[in-house]
Structure formats: structure tokens, C-alpha cells
CSV table of C-alpha atoms and ligand atoms in Angstrom, one decimal:
chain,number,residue,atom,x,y,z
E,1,UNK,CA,-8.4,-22.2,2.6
E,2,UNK,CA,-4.4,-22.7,3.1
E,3,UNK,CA,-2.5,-25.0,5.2
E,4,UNK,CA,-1.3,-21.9,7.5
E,5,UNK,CA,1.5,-24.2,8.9
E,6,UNK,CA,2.7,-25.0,5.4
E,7,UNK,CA,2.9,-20.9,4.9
E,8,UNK,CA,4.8,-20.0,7.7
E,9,UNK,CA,7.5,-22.6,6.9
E,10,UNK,CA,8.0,-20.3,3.7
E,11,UNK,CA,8.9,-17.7,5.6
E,12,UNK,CA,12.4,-18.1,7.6
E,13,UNK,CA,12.1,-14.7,9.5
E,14,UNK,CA,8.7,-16.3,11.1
E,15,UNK,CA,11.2,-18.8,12.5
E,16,UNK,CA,13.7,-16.2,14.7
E,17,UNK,CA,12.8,-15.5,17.8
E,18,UNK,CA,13.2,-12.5,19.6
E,19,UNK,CA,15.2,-12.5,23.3
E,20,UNK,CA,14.4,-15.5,23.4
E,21,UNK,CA,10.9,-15.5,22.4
E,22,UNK,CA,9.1,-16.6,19.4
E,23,UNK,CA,8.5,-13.8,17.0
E,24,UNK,CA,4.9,-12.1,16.3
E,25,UNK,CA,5.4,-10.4,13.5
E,26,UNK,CA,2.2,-7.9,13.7
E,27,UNK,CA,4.0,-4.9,12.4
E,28,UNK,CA,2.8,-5.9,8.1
E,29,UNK,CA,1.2,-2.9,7.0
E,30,UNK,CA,4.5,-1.0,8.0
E,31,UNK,CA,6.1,-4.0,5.6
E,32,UNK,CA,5.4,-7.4,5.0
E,33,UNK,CA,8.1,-10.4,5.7
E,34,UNK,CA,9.2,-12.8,2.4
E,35,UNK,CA,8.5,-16.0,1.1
E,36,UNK,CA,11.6,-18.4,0.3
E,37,UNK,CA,10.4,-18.2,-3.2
E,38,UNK,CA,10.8,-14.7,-3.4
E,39,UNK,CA,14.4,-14.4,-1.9
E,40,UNK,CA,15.0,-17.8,-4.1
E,41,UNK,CA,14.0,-15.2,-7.3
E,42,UNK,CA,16.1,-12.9,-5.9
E,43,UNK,CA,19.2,-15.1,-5.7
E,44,UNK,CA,18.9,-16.6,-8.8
E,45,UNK,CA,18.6,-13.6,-10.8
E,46,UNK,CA,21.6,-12.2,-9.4
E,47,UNK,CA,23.2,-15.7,-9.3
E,48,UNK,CA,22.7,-16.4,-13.1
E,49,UNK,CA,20.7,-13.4,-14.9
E,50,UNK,CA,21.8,-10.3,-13.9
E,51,UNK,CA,22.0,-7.7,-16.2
E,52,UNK,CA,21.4,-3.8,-17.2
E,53,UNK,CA,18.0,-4.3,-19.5
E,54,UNK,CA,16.9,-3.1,-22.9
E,55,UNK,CA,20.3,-2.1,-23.3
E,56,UNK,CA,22.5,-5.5,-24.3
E,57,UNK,CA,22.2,-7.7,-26.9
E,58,UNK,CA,24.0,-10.3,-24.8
E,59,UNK,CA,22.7,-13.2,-23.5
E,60,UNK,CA,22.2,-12.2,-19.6
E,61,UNK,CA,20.8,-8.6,-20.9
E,62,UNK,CA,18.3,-10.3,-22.9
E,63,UNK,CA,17.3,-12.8,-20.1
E,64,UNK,CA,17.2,-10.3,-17.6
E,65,UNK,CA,15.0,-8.0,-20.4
E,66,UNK,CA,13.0,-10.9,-21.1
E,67,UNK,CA,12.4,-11.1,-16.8
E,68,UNK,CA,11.8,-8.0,-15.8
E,69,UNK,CA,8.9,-7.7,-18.6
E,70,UNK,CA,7.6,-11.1,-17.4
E,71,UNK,CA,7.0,-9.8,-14.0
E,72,UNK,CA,5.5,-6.7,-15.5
E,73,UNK,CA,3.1,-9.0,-17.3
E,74,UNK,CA,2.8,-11.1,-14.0
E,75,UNK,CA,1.7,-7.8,-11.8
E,76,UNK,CA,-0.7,-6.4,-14.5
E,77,UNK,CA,-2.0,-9.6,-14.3
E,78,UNK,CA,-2.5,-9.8,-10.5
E,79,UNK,CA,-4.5,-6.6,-10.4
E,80,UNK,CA,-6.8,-7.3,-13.7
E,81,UNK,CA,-5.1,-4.5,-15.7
E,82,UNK,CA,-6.2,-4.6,-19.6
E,83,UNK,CA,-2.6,-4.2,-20.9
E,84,UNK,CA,0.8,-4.3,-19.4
E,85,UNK,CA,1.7,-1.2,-21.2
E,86,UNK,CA,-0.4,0.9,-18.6
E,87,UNK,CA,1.9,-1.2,-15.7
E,88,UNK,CA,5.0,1.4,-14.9
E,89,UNK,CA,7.3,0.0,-12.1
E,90,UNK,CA,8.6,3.0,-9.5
E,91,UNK,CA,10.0,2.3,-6.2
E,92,UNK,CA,6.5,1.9,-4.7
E,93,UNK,CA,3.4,3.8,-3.7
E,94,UNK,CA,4.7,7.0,-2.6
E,95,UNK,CA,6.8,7.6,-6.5
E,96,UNK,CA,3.5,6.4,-8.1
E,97,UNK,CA,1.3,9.1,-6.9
E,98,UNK,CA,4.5,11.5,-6.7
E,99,UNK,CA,4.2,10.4,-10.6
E,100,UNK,CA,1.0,11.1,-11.2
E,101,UNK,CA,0.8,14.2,-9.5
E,102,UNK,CA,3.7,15.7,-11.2
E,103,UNK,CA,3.3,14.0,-14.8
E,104,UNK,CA,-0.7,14.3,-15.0
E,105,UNK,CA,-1.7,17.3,-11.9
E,106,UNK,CA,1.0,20.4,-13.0
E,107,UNK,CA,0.2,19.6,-16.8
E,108,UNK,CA,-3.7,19.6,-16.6
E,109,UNK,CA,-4.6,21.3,-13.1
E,110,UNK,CA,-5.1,25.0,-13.5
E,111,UNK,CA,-6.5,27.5,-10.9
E,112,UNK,CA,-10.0,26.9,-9.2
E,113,UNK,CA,-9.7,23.1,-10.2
E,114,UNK,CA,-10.5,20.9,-7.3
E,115,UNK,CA,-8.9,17.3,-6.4
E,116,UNK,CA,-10.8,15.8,-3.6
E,117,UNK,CA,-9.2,13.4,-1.0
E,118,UNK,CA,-10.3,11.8,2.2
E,119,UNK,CA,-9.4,12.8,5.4
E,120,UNK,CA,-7.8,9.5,6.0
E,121,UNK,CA,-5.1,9.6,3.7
E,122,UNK,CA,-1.4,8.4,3.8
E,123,UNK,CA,1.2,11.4,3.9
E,124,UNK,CA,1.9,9.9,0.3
E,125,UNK,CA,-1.1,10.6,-0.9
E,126,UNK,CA,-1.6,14.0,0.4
E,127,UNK,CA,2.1,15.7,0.4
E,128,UNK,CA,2.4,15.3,-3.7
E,129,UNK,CA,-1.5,16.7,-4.3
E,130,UNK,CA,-0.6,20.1,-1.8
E,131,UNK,CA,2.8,20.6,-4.3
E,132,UNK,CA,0.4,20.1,-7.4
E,133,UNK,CA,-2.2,22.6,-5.9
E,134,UNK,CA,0.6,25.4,-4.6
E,135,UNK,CA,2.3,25.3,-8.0
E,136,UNK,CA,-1.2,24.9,-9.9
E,137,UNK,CA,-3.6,27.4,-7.8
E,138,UNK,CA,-5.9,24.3,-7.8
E,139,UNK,CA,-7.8,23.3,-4.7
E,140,UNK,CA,-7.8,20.7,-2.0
E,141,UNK,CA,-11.5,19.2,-0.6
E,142,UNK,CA,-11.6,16.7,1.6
E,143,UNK,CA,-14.2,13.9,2.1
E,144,UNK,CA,-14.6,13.5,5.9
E,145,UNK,CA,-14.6,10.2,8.0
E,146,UNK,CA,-17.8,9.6,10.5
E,147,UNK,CA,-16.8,8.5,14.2
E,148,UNK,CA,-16.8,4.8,12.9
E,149,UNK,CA,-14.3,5.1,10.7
E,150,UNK,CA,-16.2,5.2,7.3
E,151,UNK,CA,-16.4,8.3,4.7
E,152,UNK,CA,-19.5,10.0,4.6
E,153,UNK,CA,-20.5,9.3,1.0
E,154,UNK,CA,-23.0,11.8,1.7
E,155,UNK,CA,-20.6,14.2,1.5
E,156,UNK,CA,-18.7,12.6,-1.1
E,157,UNK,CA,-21.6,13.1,-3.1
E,158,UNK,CA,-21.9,17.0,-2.7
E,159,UNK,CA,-18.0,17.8,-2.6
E,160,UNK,CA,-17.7,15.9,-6.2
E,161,UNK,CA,-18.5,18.3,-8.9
E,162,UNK,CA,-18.0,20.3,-11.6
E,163,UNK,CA,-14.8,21.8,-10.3
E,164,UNK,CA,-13.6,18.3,-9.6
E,165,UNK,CA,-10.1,17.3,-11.6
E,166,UNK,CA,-8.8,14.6,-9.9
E,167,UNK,CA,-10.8,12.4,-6.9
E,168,UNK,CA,-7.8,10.6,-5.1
E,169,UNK,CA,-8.7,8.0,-2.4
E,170,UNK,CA,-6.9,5.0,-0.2
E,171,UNK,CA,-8.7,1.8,-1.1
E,172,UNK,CA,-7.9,0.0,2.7
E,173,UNK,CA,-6.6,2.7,5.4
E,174,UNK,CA,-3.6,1.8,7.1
E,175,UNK,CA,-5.2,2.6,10.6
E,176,UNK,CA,-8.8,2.3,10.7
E,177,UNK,CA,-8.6,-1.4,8.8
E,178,UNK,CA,-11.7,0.2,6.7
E,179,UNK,CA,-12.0,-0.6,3.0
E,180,UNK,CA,-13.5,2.2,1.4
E,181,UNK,CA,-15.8,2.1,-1.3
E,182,UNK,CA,-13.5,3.5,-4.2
E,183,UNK,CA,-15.8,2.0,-7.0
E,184,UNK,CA,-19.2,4.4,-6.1
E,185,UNK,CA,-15.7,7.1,-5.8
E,186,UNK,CA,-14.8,6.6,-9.1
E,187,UNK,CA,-18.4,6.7,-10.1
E,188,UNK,CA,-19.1,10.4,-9.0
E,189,UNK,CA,-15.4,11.4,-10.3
E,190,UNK,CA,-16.2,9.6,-13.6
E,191,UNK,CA,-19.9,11.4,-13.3
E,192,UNK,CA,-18.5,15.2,-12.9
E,193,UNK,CA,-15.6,14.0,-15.7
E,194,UNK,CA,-13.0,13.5,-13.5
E,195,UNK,CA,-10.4,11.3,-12.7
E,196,UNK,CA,-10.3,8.4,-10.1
E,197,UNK,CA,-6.6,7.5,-8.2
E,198,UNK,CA,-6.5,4.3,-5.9
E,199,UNK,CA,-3.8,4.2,-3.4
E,200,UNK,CA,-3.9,0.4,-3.3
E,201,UNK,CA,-0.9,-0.1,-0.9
E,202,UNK,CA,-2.6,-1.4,1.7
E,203,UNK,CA,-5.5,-3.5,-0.7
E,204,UNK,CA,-3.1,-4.9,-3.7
E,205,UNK,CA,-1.6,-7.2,-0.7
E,206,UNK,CA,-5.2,-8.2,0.9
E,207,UNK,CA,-7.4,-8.2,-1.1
E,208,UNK,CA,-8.5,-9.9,-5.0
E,209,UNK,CA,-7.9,-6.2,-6.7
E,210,UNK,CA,-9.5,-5.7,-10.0
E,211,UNK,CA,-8.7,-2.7,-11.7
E,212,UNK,CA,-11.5,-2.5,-14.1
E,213,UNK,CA,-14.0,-3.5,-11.6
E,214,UNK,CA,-12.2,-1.0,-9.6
E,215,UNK,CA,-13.6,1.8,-11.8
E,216,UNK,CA,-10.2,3.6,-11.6
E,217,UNK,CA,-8.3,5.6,-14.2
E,218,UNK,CA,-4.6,5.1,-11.9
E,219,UNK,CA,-3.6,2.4,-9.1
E,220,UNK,CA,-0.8,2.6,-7.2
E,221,UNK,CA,0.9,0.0,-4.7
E,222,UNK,CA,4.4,-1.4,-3.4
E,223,UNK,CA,6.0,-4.0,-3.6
E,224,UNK,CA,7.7,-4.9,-0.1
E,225,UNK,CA,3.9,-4.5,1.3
E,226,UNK,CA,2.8,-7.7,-0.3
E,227,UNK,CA,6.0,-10.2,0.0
E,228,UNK,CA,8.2,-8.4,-3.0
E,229,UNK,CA,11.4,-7.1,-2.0
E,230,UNK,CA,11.7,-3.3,-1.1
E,231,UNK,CA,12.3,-0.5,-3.7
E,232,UNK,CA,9.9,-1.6,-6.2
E,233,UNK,CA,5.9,-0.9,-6.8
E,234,UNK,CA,4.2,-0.3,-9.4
E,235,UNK,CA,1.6,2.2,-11.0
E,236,UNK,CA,-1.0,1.3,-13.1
E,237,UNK,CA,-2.5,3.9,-15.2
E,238,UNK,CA,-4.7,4.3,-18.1
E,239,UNK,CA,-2.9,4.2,-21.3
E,240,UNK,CA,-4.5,6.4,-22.9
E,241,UNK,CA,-3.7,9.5,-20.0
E,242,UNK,CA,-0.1,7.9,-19.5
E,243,UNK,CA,0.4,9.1,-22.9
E,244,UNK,CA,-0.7,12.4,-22.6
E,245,UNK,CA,1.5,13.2,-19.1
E,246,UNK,CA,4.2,15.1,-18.8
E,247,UNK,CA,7.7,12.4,-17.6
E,248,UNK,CA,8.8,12.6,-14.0
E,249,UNK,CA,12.3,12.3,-14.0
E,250,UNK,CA,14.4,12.8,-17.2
E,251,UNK,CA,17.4,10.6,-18.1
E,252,UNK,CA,18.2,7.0,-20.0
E,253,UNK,CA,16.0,4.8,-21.6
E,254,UNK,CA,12.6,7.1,-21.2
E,255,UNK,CA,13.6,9.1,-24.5
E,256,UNK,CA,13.6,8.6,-28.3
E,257,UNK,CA,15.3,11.0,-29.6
E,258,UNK,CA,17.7,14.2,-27.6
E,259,UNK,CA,18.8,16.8,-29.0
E,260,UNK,CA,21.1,19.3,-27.4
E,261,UNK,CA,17.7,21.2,-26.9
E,262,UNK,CA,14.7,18.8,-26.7
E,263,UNK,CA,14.1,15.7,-26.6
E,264,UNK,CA,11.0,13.7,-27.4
E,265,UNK,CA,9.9,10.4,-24.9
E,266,UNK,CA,9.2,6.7,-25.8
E,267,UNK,CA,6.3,4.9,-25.6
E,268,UNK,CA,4.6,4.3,-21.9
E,269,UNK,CA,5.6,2.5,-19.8
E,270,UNK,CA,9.0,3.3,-20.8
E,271,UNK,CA,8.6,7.6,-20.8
E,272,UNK,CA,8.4,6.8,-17.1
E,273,UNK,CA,11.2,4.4,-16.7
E,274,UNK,CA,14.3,6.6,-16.3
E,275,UNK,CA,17.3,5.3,-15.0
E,276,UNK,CA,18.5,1.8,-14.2
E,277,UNK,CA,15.4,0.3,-13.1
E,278,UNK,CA,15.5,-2.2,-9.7
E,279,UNK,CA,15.3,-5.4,-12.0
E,280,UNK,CA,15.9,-7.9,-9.7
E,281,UNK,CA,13.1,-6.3,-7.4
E,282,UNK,CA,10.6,-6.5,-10.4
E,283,UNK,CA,11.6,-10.4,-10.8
E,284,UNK,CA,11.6,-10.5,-6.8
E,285,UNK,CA,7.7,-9.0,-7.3
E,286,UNK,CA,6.9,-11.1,-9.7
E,287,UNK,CA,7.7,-13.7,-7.7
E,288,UNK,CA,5.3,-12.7,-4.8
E,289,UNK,CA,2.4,-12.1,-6.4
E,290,UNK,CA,3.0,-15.7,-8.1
E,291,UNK,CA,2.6,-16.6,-4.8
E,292,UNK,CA,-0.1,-14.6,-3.6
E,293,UNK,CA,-2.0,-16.3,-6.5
E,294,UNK,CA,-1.4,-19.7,-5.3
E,295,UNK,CA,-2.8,-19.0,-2.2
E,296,UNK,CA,-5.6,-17.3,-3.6
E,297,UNK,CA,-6.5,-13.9,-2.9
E,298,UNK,CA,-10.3,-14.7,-1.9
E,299,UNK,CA,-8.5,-16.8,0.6
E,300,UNK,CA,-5.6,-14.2,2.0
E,301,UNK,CA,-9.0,-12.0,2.3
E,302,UNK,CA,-11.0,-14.3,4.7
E,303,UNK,CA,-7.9,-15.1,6.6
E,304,UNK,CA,-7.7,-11.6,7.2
E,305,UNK,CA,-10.7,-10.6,8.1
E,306,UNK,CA,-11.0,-13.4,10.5
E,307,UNK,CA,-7.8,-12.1,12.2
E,308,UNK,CA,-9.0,-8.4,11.9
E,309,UNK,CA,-12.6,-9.5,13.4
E,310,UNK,CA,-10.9,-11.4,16.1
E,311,UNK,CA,-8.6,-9.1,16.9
E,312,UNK,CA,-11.3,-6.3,17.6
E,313,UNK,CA,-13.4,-8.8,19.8
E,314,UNK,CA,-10.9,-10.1,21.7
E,315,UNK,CA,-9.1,-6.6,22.9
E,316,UNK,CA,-12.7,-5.0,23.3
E,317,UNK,CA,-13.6,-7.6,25.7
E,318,UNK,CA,-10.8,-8.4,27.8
E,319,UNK,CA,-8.9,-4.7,28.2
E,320,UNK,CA,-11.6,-2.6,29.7
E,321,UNK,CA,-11.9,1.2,28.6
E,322,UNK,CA,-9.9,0.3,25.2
E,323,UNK,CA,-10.6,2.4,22.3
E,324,UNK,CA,-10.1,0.4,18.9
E,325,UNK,CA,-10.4,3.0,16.0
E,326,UNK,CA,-12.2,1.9,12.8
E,327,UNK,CA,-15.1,0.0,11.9
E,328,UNK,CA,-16.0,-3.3,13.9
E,329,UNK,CA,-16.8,-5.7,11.2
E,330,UNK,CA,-15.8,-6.0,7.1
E,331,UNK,CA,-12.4,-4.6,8.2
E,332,UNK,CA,-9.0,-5.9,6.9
E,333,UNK,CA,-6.4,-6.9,9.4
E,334,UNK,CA,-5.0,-3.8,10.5
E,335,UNK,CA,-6.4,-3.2,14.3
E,336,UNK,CA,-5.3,0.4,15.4
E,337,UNK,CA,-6.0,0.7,19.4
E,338,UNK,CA,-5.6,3.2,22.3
E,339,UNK,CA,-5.4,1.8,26.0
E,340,UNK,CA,-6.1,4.8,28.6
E,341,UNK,CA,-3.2,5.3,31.0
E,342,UNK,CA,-0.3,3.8,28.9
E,343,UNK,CA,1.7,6.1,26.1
E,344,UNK,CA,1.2,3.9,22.6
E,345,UNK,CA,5.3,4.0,22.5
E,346,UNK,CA,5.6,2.5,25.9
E,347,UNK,CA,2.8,-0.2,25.1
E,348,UNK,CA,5.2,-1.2,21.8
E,349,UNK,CA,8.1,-1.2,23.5
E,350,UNK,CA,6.6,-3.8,26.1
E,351,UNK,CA,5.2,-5.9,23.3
E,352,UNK,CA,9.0,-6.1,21.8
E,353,UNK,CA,10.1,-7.7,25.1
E,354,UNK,CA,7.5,-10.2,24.5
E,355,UNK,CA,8.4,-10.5,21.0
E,356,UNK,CA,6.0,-9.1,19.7
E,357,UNK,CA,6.8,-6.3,16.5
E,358,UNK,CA,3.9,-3.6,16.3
E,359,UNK,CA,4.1,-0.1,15.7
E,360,UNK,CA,2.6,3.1,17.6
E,361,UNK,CA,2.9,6.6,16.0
E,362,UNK,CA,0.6,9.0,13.5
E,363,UNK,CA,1.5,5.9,10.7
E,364,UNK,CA,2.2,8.9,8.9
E,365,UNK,CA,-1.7,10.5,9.2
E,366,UNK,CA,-1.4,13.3,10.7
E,367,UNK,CA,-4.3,14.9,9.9
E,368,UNK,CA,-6.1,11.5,10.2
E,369,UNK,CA,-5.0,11.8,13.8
E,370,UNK,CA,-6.2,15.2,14.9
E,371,UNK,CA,-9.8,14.0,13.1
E,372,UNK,CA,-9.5,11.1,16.1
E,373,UNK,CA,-8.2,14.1,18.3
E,374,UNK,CA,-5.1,11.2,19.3
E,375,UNK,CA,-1.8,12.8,18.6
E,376,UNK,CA,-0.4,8.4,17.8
E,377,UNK,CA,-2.5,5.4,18.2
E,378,UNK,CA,-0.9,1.7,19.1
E,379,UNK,CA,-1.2,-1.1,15.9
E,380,UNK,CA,-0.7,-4.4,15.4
E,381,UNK,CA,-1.6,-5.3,11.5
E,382,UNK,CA,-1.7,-8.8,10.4
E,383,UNK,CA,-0.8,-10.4,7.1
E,384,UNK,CA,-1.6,-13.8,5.3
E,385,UNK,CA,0.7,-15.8,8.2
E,386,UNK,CA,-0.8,-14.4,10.7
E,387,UNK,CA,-2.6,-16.8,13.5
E,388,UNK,CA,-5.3,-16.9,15.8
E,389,UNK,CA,-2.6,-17.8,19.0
E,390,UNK,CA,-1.0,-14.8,17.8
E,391,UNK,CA,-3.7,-13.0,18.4
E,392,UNK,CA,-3.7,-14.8,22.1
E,393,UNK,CA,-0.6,-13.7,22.6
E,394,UNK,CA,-0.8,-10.0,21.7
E,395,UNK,CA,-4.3,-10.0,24.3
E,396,UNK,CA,-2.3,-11.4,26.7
E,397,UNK,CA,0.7,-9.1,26.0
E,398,UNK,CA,-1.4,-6.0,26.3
E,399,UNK,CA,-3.2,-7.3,29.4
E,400,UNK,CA,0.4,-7.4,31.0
E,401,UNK,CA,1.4,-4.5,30.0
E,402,UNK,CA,-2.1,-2.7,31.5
E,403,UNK,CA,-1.2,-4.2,34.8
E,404,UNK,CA,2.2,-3.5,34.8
E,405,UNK,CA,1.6,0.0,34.0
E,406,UNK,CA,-2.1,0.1,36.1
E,407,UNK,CA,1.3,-0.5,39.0
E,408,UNK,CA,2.5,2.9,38.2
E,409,UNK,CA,-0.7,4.8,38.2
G,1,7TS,N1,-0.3,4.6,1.2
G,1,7TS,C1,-0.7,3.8,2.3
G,1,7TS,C2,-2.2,3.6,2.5
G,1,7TS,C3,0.2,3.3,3.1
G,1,7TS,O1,-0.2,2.6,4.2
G,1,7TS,C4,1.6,3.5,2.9
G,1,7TS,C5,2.7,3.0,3.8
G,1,7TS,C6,2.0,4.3,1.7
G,1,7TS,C7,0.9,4.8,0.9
G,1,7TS,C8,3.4,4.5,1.3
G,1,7TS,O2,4.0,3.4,0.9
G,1,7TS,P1,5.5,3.4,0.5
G,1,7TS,O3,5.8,1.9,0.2
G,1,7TS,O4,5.7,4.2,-0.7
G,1,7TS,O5,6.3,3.9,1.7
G,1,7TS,N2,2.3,2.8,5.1
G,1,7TS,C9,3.1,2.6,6.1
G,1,7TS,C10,2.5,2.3,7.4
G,1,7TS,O6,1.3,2.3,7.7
G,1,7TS,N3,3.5,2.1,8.3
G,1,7TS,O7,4.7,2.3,7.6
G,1,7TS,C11,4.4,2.5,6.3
């Protein structure tokens, strides 16, 4: 384990308090806070480095080249991908599957094709498959939830088949705290020959992520949900598909040759890099999963579930008639929760005044919500810095706040 202490002092936002109050910072699956190291990377690249890459042949455009493919290599690393030609940075999740949807689902998904999600997924992976399937004719299954928060693999198993293009799945949900299991997923895509998408962007910052253990063909994540600065994530794909898909977005430095008429693309990851790419983010990234791995990702894990286990025990025992949503143990730290008799906004908005930063909302799951038949649930999600008197603090918080609005009733 980690000196927790030592880890806090990295962060200087952990520091600031909040009306005079120390801050708990329970709001990290929205986005996490940043390591000196990171903001240090930052700095210096813009300090001494910075540069428009692949483009110079001066000093600082080499060195800032030579950076932003060094924390390419570093995130490949990080999630055991076989080659960092498959790693394409975007500006996070949300582009990556936008990516994939657009570059791999309009060029290969045809009418009466099926992709297969969950019910539990992100807006961001569920907006870009319904434009796929309206310009494509293709088809949308989805693989229900059960009451306690896990997918019925049952019916996993009968909704993946021969129709099946594309099974597209959230590895850790960003209310329930459950980790679903996307390797037997990839399994029964791989089975009826499809393929297997991982939104990761609430695993990559959690938990060890292996893409080949994984199973999946494409991974997707962000940055600024695992210590990296904001505007930069990352897709990993299968080289061997990332050649094959259509770009997403046309422009510099993702061709070989144009012509007035046509043009023709460069090699991957490059066909997907248009533009001036957020360098200093990608050094900033490569920065925070250096040191993730310090701390060891085993270790962020434990410290996690700890938290998350905690959490759920704590709140279930002391605030009477609470519903916490998602399964009780093997959860991440992401506790969504309901407390009869008090709106989930007005329960954050007391928590602020104790300094204490959660969210309430649909955390963009709608459809998630209705399956709960909540219309926003209250969440406090914690993150490697996270502590046990934290934890005290957001009980006792929510106690207050119970009596204080119990007053009212
Ligand atoms: N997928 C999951 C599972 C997420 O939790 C989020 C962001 C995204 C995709 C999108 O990530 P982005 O970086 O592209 O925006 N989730 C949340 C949240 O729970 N509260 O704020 C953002």
C-alpha cells in the first residue's frame, strides 16, 4: 500500500478549503484533481518544449515530437496495448467512441446488423451508436441490468448473435460502482464474430487495465479522469481494424497525399490525428499515468474498494430508509445514493456548505435512470486520495442534512 498522507501532499487543490472548511473532494468520477508532477509536466513543456509536432525540424519541434510520442508509448504501456501504433490520442472518451462509431459503424454496419449495449451506459456511449444505427438501418439491443446492479449475462448470452456487429459495453459504471464483466462480453461478441468496445473511462483510472487480457478489439478512456490534464484521452484499437476505418475528421497531418479531388490517409495512428493535437495534454497524461504506476494500480484498486465498501456500510447503517444503487461488495468507489424526503440537488448543495464536492443528477444516464425509476440519484465517488475520515465526514454530512431537512417535513 501507499503512504496516503505522502499522496495528498501531491495534490495542492486537496489543500484549499472551502468557506472555510477543509475540502472533500468526492466529486472524481465527474473529474479527477492533479498531481504536482503532472502540472510540473505541464509547465515545463510549455516553459522549455513547446512546439507544433511532426511538422519542424527545429530543435523544440523535434523535442516536443519526440514527447508527445513518448507519452503515447507511456499510455499504451499503462493499459497493456501490443503496439503504440493502435494508441490514437482524442480529446477523451466521448471522441473515441464518436471515432469508432463514425470511422468503423457507418463504413461496415448495414441494415438488420445489430450492436448490443447495456442499459447502463454513459450518454457517450449510446448517443454516437443511435447516429450509426439512423444513418446505417442497423439495430440497437440492449443487455438489461438486474435490481442489483449487475447485467444479466443470461441475457447477454441470448441477445449476442449472429446479427451481432458491434457489442459495446462500460467496463466500471459511473453510478452503480459495478465492474462488469467485459472479458466473458468480448467472448460471446468474438464467438458470433463480432466486435468488442470498452468504454474504460471510469476503469483505466481504477483499476490495473490490460487490454489483451481485456479481450477487446477498441478501449477508450480520458485523460482528466485519471490525473491528466483535460482535453486529452485516448483510444486504443486494433491495428489491424484502425486500418481499415474510414478517418473522422479531415485536415493536416492525417493525409499522405491531396489532391484537388481525393486524398489518400497516413498510416494509424496518424489517419486519426487531424489538426493540431493537445501536445502538452499528451505529455501532461503521460505524466499521470507515470504516476499511477508508481503507486501501483493493484494498490489504487484496494484503496478503492475499501472506500467504496466503506462507504456502502457506513450510509446503509446510519441513514435509515437510504437506498444506495449498485452492488454491495466488489464495487469501485463510486457510491450512488437516494435519501427519502430530501431532492438529490438540495442534499449536494448542503454537502458544499460543508465542503464537501459531490454531484446529484442523471450523470448523464438517462435511460440508466428510468431502469432505477429515479429521475437523478445523489454521488459521491472517490479516487486514489480519498480517506476513510472522509468518508466520516460525508456520513456525518448527510446525517445533518436528514435532520435539517426531517425539520421541514
Ligand atoms: N463514459 C463513462 C462511463 C463516463 O463516466 C464518462 C464521463 C464518459 C464516458 C465521458 O467522458 P468524457 O471525458 O468524454 O466526458 N462521466 C462523467 C460523470 O459521471 N460525471 O461527469 C462526467
Amino acid at each position: 500500500m501507499y503512504d496516503i498522507a505522502k499522496v495528498r501532499r501531491d495534490f495542492p487543490i486537496l489543500g484549499r478549503e472551502v468557506d472555510g472548511k477543509p475540502l472533500v473532494y468526492l466529486d472524481n468520477a465527474a473529474t479527477s484533481q492533479k498531481p504536482r508532477q503532472v502540472l510540473d509536466a505541464l509547465t515545463q513543456h510549455y516553459e522549455r518544449h513547446n512546439a507544433n509536432i511532426h511538422r519542424g525540424v527545429h530543435r523544440l519541434a523535434e523535442e516536443s515530437t519526440a514527447a508527445y510520442e513518448e507519452a503515447r508509448a507511456k499510455v499504451a504501456r499503462f493499459i497493456g496495448a501490443p503496439e503504440t501504433t493502435g494508441l490514437v490520442f482524442t480529446r477523451g472518451t466521448t471522441e473515441s467512441i464518436n471515432l469508432v462509431a463514425h470511422g468503423w459503424g457507418r463504413k461496415n454496419l448495414r441494415e438488420g446488423d445489430e450492436v448490443v449495449l447495456t442499459e447502463t451506459e454513459h450518454h457517450s456511449n449510446l448517443v454516437p451508436w443511435q447516429l450509426a444505427a439512423r444513418d446505417t438501418g442497423a439495430r440497437l439491443r440492449f443487455i438489461p441490468v438486474r435490481d442489483d446492479g449487475t447485467l444479466d449475462m443470461e441475457e447477454a448470452e441470448r441477445l449476442i448473435g449472429p446479427r451481432t456487429r458491434m457489442v459495446a459495453a462500460v467496463h466500471a459504471s459511473n453510478v452503480l460502482g459495478t465492474v462488469n464483466p467485459v472479458e466473458r462480453l468480448a467472448e460471446l461478441a468474438h464467438g458470433a464474430g463480432a466486435l468488442m468496445l470498452v468504454d474504460g473511462a471510469q476503469s483505466a483510472p481504477h483499476l490495473p487495465v490490460d487490454v489483451g487480457s481485456l479481450g477487446c478489439d477498441f478501449f477508450a478512456a480520458s485523460g482528466h479522469k485519471m490525473l491528466g490534464p483535460m482535453g486529452i484521452g485516448y483510444l486504443w484499437g486494433r491495428t489491424d481494424l484502425l486500418r481499415e476505418m474510414d478517418p473522422f475528421l479531415g485536415g493536416g497531418e492525417m493525409i499522405r497525399e491531396v489532391h484537388l479531388d481525393h486524398s489518400t490517409w497516413a498510416e494509424v495512428p496518424y489517419k486519426f490525428e487531424a489538426g493540431t493535437m493537445n501536445v502538452a495534454g499528451a505529455v501532461g497524461l503521460g505524466a499521470a499515468v507515470e504516476y499511477l504506476e508508481s503507486l501501483g494500480m493493484e494498490n489504487v484498486r484496494e484503496h478503492e474498494r475499501q472506500l467504496g465498501e466503506y462507504a456502502y456500510r457506513r450510509l446503509s447503517e446510519e441513514l435509515e430508509g437510504i437506498t444506495i444503487y449498485g452492488p454491495e461488495a466488489d464495487r469501485t468507489g463510486v457510491v450512488s445514493f437516494d435519501l427519502p424526503g430530501v431532492h438529490p440537488h438540495d442534499l449536494s448543495q448542503l454537502l458544499d456548505e460543508e465542503g464537501i464536492a459531490s454531484r446529484s443528477g442523471h450523470h448523464c444516464c438517462q435511460p440508466l435512470m428510468r431502469r432505477l425509476g429515479v429521475s437523478s440519484t445523489a454521488r459521491a465517488s472517490f479516487y486514489l486520495y480519498n480517506t476513510g475520515d472522509e468518508v466520516d465526514r460525508l456520513a456525518e454530512a448527510l446525517a445533518e442534512a436528514r435532520k435539517f431537512f426531517g425539520a421541514f417535513a
